[in-house]
Coordinates of C-alpha atoms in Angstrom, one line a residue:
A1 CA 30.5 -0.1 -0.7
A2 CA 29.7 -3.3 1.3
R3 CA 28.7 -5.2 -1.7
I4 CA 25.4 -6.1 -0.4
I5 CA 23.8 -5.1 -3.6
P6 CA 25.5 -4.3 -7.1
P7 CA 25.1 -0.7 -8.2
C8 CA 21.7 0.5 -8.3
I9 CA 19.4 3.6 -8.4
F10 CA 17.0 4.3 -5.7
V11 CA 14.0 6.4 -6.7
V12 CA 11.9 8.1 -3.8
A13 CA 8.9 10.2 -5.0
D14 CA 6.3 12.3 -3.2
F15 CA 3.0 10.5 -3.4
S16 CA 1.3 12.8 -0.7
T17 CA -1.8 14.7 -0.8
P18 CA -3.4 17.5 1.5
L19 CA -4.6 14.8 3.9
G20 CA -1.5 12.6 3.7
P21 CA -1.3 9.5 1.7
S22 CA -2.6 9.1 -1.9
W23 CA -2.9 5.4 -1.4
Y24 CA -1.2 5.3 -4.9
A25 CA -4.6 5.1 -6.6
N26 CA -6.3 7.1 -9.3
S27 CA -8.9 9.3 -8.0
P28 CA -10.7 12.2 -9.7
V29 CA -10.5 14.2 -6.2
T30 CA -6.8 13.6 -5.2
G31 CA -5.2 12.9 -8.6
N32 CA -4.0 10.1 -10.9
W33 CA -1.3 8.5 -8.6
D34 CA -1.1 5.1 -10.3
D35 CA -0.6 6.7 -13.6
F36 CA 2.1 9.1 -12.2
A37 CA 4.0 5.9 -10.9
V38 CA 3.7 3.6 -14.0
K39 CA 3.1 6.4 -16.9
E40 CA 5.3 9.2 -15.7
L41 CA 7.9 8.5 -13.1
V42 CA 9.3 5.3 -14.5
P43 CA 9.5 6.2 -18.1
Y44 CA 11.2 9.4 -17.0
I45 CA 13.7 7.8 -15.0
D46 CA 14.5 5.2 -17.7
T47 CA 14.6 8.0 -20.3
N48 CA 17.0 10.3 -18.0
F49 CA 19.4 7.9 -16.2
R50 CA 21.6 4.9 -17.0
T51 CA 19.1 2.3 -16.1
L52 CA 18.2 -1.4 -17.2
A53 CA 15.0 -0.5 -18.5
S54 CA 13.1 -3.9 -17.9
I55 CA 11.1 -5.7 -15.2
S56 CA 13.7 -8.1 -14.6
S57 CA 15.9 -5.3 -13.4
R58 CA 13.2 -2.9 -11.6
A59 CA 11.9 -3.4 -8.1
I60 CA 9.4 -1.5 -6.0
I61 CA 9.8 -1.4 -2.1
G62 CA 8.2 0.7 0.8
T63 CA 7.4 0.6 4.3
S64 CA 3.9 1.1 6.1
I65 CA 1.8 3.0 3.7
G66 CA 4.6 2.7 1.2
A67 CA 4.7 -0.8 1.6
Y68 CA 0.9 -0.7 0.6
G69 CA 1.7 1.2 -2.4
A70 CA 4.6 -1.4 -3.4
L71 CA 2.0 -4.3 -3.1
R72 CA -0.7 -2.4 -4.9
L73 CA 1.4 -1.2 -7.9
G74 CA 3.3 -4.5 -8.0
I75 CA 0.0 -6.4 -8.1
L76 CA -1.6 -4.3 -10.8
H77 CA 1.5 -3.6 -12.8
P78 CA 3.8 -6.9 -12.9
D79 CA 4.7 -5.5 -16.5
V80 CA 6.4 -2.6 -14.9
F81 CA 7.6 -3.9 -11.5
G82 CA 9.2 -7.4 -11.4
T83 CA 10.2 -7.5 -7.8
V84 CA 8.3 -6.3 -4.6
Y85 CA 9.3 -6.0 -1.1
A86 CA 6.7 -4.5 1.4
M87 CA 8.0 -3.8 4.8
Q88 CA 5.2 -3.9 7.6
P89 CA 2.4 -3.0 5.2
V90 CA -0.9 -1.5 6.1
G91 CA -4.0 -2.0 4.3
T92 CA -3.7 -5.6 3.6
G93 CA -7.1 -6.7 5.0
S94 CA -9.6 -6.9 7.7
G95 CA -8.1 -6.3 11.3
V96 CA -9.2 -7.2 14.6
Q97 CA -11.1 -3.7 15.0
V98 CA -14.1 -3.2 12.7
F99 CA -13.3 -0.8 9.9
T100 CA -16.1 1.7 10.9
S101 CA -14.8 1.6 14.6
R102 CA -12.1 4.0 13.8
P103 CA -13.1 7.4 12.3
D104 CA -15.3 10.0 13.9
W105 CA -18.2 9.7 11.8
A106 CA -20.1 12.7 13.2
L107 CA -16.9 14.8 12.2
L108 CA -16.8 13.6 8.6
E109 CA -20.5 14.0 8.1
H110 CA -20.9 17.6 9.1
A111 CA -17.7 19.0 8.4
S112 CA -17.9 22.3 6.6
S113 CA -14.3 22.5 5.3
L114 CA -11.3 20.2 4.7
A115 CA -9.2 22.1 7.3
Q116 CA -11.5 20.8 9.9
V117 CA -10.3 17.2 9.3
Q118 CA -6.6 17.6 8.5
N119 CA -5.4 17.0 11.9
A120 CA -8.0 14.5 13.1
G121 CA -6.1 11.3 13.7
F122 CA -7.7 8.3 12.1
S123 CA -10.4 10.4 10.9
T124 CA -7.9 12.1 8.6
L125 CA -6.4 9.0 7.5
F126 CA -9.6 7.2 6.9
L127 CA -10.8 10.3 4.8
S128 CA -7.7 10.1 2.6
M129 CA -8.9 6.3 2.1
F130 CA -12.2 7.6 0.9
Q131 CA -11.1 10.3 -1.3
A132 CA -9.1 7.6 -3.1
F133 CA -11.5 4.9 -3.2
L134 CA -15.0 6.5 -2.6
P135 CA -14.5 9.6 -4.5
N136 CA -17.4 12.1 -5.2
T137 CA -16.6 15.3 -6.9
A138 CA -20.1 16.7 -6.5
K139 CA -20.0 16.4 -2.6
A140 CA -18.1 19.3 -1.4
P141 CA -16.1 19.9 0.9
L142 CA -14.7 16.5 1.5
Y143 CA -15.6 15.1 -1.9
V144 CA -16.5 11.6 -0.8
D145 CA -19.3 9.1 -0.3
L146 CA -18.8 8.0 3.3
P147 CA -19.3 4.1 3.6
V148 CA -21.9 4.9 6.5
D149 CA -25.3 6.6 6.6
E150 CA -26.5 8.9 9.4
T151 CA -29.6 7.9 11.0
S152 CA -30.9 9.8 14.4
G153 CA -27.1 10.2 15.3
N154 CA -26.3 6.7 14.6
F155 CA -23.9 5.7 11.5
P156 CA -24.9 2.3 10.2
V157 CA -22.8 0.7 7.5
N158 CA -23.8 1.4 3.7
A159 CA -23.2 -2.2 2.6
E160 CA -22.9 -1.1 -1.1
R161 CA -20.3 1.4 -0.4
M162 CA -18.5 -0.7 2.0
V163 CA -18.4 -3.4 -0.6
Q164 CA -16.8 -0.7 -3.1
L165 CA -14.3 0.3 -0.5
R166 CA -13.0 -3.0 0.4
S167 CA -12.9 -4.4 -3.1
R168 CA -10.9 -1.2 -4.2
F169 CA -8.8 -0.9 -1.2
F170 CA -7.7 -4.0 0.7
I171 CA -4.7 -6.1 -0.9
A172 CA -6.4 -9.1 0.1
E173 CA -9.5 -8.2 -2.0
L174 CA -7.3 -7.3 -5.0
V175 CA -5.5 -10.5 -5.0
P176 CA -8.1 -12.7 -6.3
Q177 CA -9.1 -10.0 -8.8
H178 CA -5.8 -10.1 -10.3
L179 CA -4.4 -13.7 -9.8
E180 CA -2.6 -14.1 -13.3
Q181 CA -0.8 -10.8 -13.1
I182 CA 0.5 -11.6 -9.8
K183 CA 1.8 -14.8 -10.8
H184 CA 4.1 -12.9 -13.3
L185 CA 5.9 -11.2 -10.5
R186 CA 9.7 -12.5 -10.4
A187 CA 9.7 -12.2 -6.4
L188 CA 7.5 -11.1 -3.7
K189 CA 8.3 -10.7 0.1
I190 CA 6.2 -9.1 3.0
D191 CA 7.4 -8.7 6.4
W192 CA 6.0 -7.3 9.7
S193 CA 6.9 -6.8 13.3
R194 CA 5.0 -8.8 15.8
N195 CA 5.2 -6.0 18.2
D196 CA 3.3 -3.6 15.8
S197 CA 1.5 -1.1 18.2
I198 CA -1.6 -1.6 16.0
Y199 CA -2.2 -5.4 16.2
D200 CA -4.7 -5.1 13.3
H201 CA -1.5 -4.9 10.9
V202 CA -0.2 -8.3 12.4
Y203 CA -3.5 -10.0 11.9
S204 CA -4.1 -8.8 8.5
N205 CA -0.6 -9.5 7.4
Q206 CA -0.8 -13.0 8.8
A207 CA -4.0 -13.4 6.9
L208 CA -2.6 -12.4 3.7
T209 CA 0.3 -14.7 3.5
H210 CA -2.1 -17.5 4.1
L211 CA -4.4 -16.0 1.4
L212 CA -1.4 -16.0 -1.1
N213 CA -0.7 -19.5 0.0
E214 CA -4.2 -20.4 -0.8
Y215 CA -4.1 -19.2 -4.5
G216 CA -0.6 -20.9 -4.9
I217 CA 1.1 -17.5 -5.3
E218 CA 5.0 -18.0 -4.5
H219 CA 6.2 -15.5 -2.0
E220 CA 8.1 -15.0 1.2
A221 CA 6.7 -13.8 4.4
E222 CA 8.4 -13.0 7.8
E223 CA 7.1 -12.0 11.1
F224 CA 10.0 -10.7 13.0
N225 CA 10.7 -9.8 16.7
G226 CA 11.5 -6.1 16.8
L227 CA 10.0 -2.6 16.4
D228 CA 9.3 -0.3 13.7
D229 CA 12.9 1.1 13.7
A230 CA 14.3 -2.3 13.0
Y231 CA 14.5 -1.3 9.5
W232 CA 16.9 1.5 9.7
G233 CA 20.4 1.9 10.6
K234 CA 23.8 0.0 9.9
S235 CA 22.5 -3.3 11.2
S236 CA 19.1 -3.0 10.1
R237 CA 16.5 -5.1 8.0
I238 CA 17.2 -3.1 5.2
T239 CA 20.9 -4.1 5.2
K240 CA 20.3 -7.8 6.1
E241 CA 17.0 -8.6 4.5
V242 CA 15.8 -6.2 1.9
L243 CA 18.9 -5.3 -0.1
P244 CA 20.1 -9.0 -0.2
F245 CA 16.5 -10.0 -1.4
L246 CA 16.7 -7.4 -4.3
A247 CA 20.3 -8.5 -4.9
E248 CA 19.0 -12.0 -5.4
H249 CA 16.1 -11.4 -7.7
L250 CA 17.1 -8.3 -9.8
E251 CA 19.1 -9.0 -13.1
T252 CA 22.0 -6.5 -13.0
G253 CA 23.4 -7.1 -16.5
Q254 CA 26.9 -6.2 -17.3
L255 CA 27.4 -3.5 -14.8

């Protein structure tokens, strides 16, 4: 109504699992969420709604874990999503704290049911990552290979599994694996608040934009002064930044 962006369709889908996020990946444990996005959801919308069914008129956006999904799906499928805007993404790369410092490894190693870890803070979140990227359907009840090994009450890193986890999960690890694909994106932007309560996100997003520059990948990146709620409301970043970015880069045809 304010003519910030031409008429468009916003599609918001549920990508959640019993532990929370699916991380938008195909997994034999949690489901094929990448396939759901690109092989089911997009074709369904294009078939049943009056869309402009091309990458030049289709964007993917998200915030936080949704922003991770926007980056992941955009990087892996630039033939489906032509424009990407990631708001305050997580999982972009190594943070200040070591990856293994967050979970309660004893809890994850000795859990006798999934219910024991469904409300365990960082341990729950990290287990969702392991189910997505280190799945093992033969290891009930959590169905994962942990990236650590237990030795007399200690949990040293299993280097082989950590390599697998990082290479499959971190956006910064996906970038060099898919350079030519990324360069087919029409437009890419990431932003984040410098006041994020988890500084690892600030650190890793700063590192990501430097990495993209190192590989000559055109993109926009902005660290803004504000809080997480800066995205929402009438005078929000959605209104002032996200929608204008989409309006600039999406082809709208003869609407």
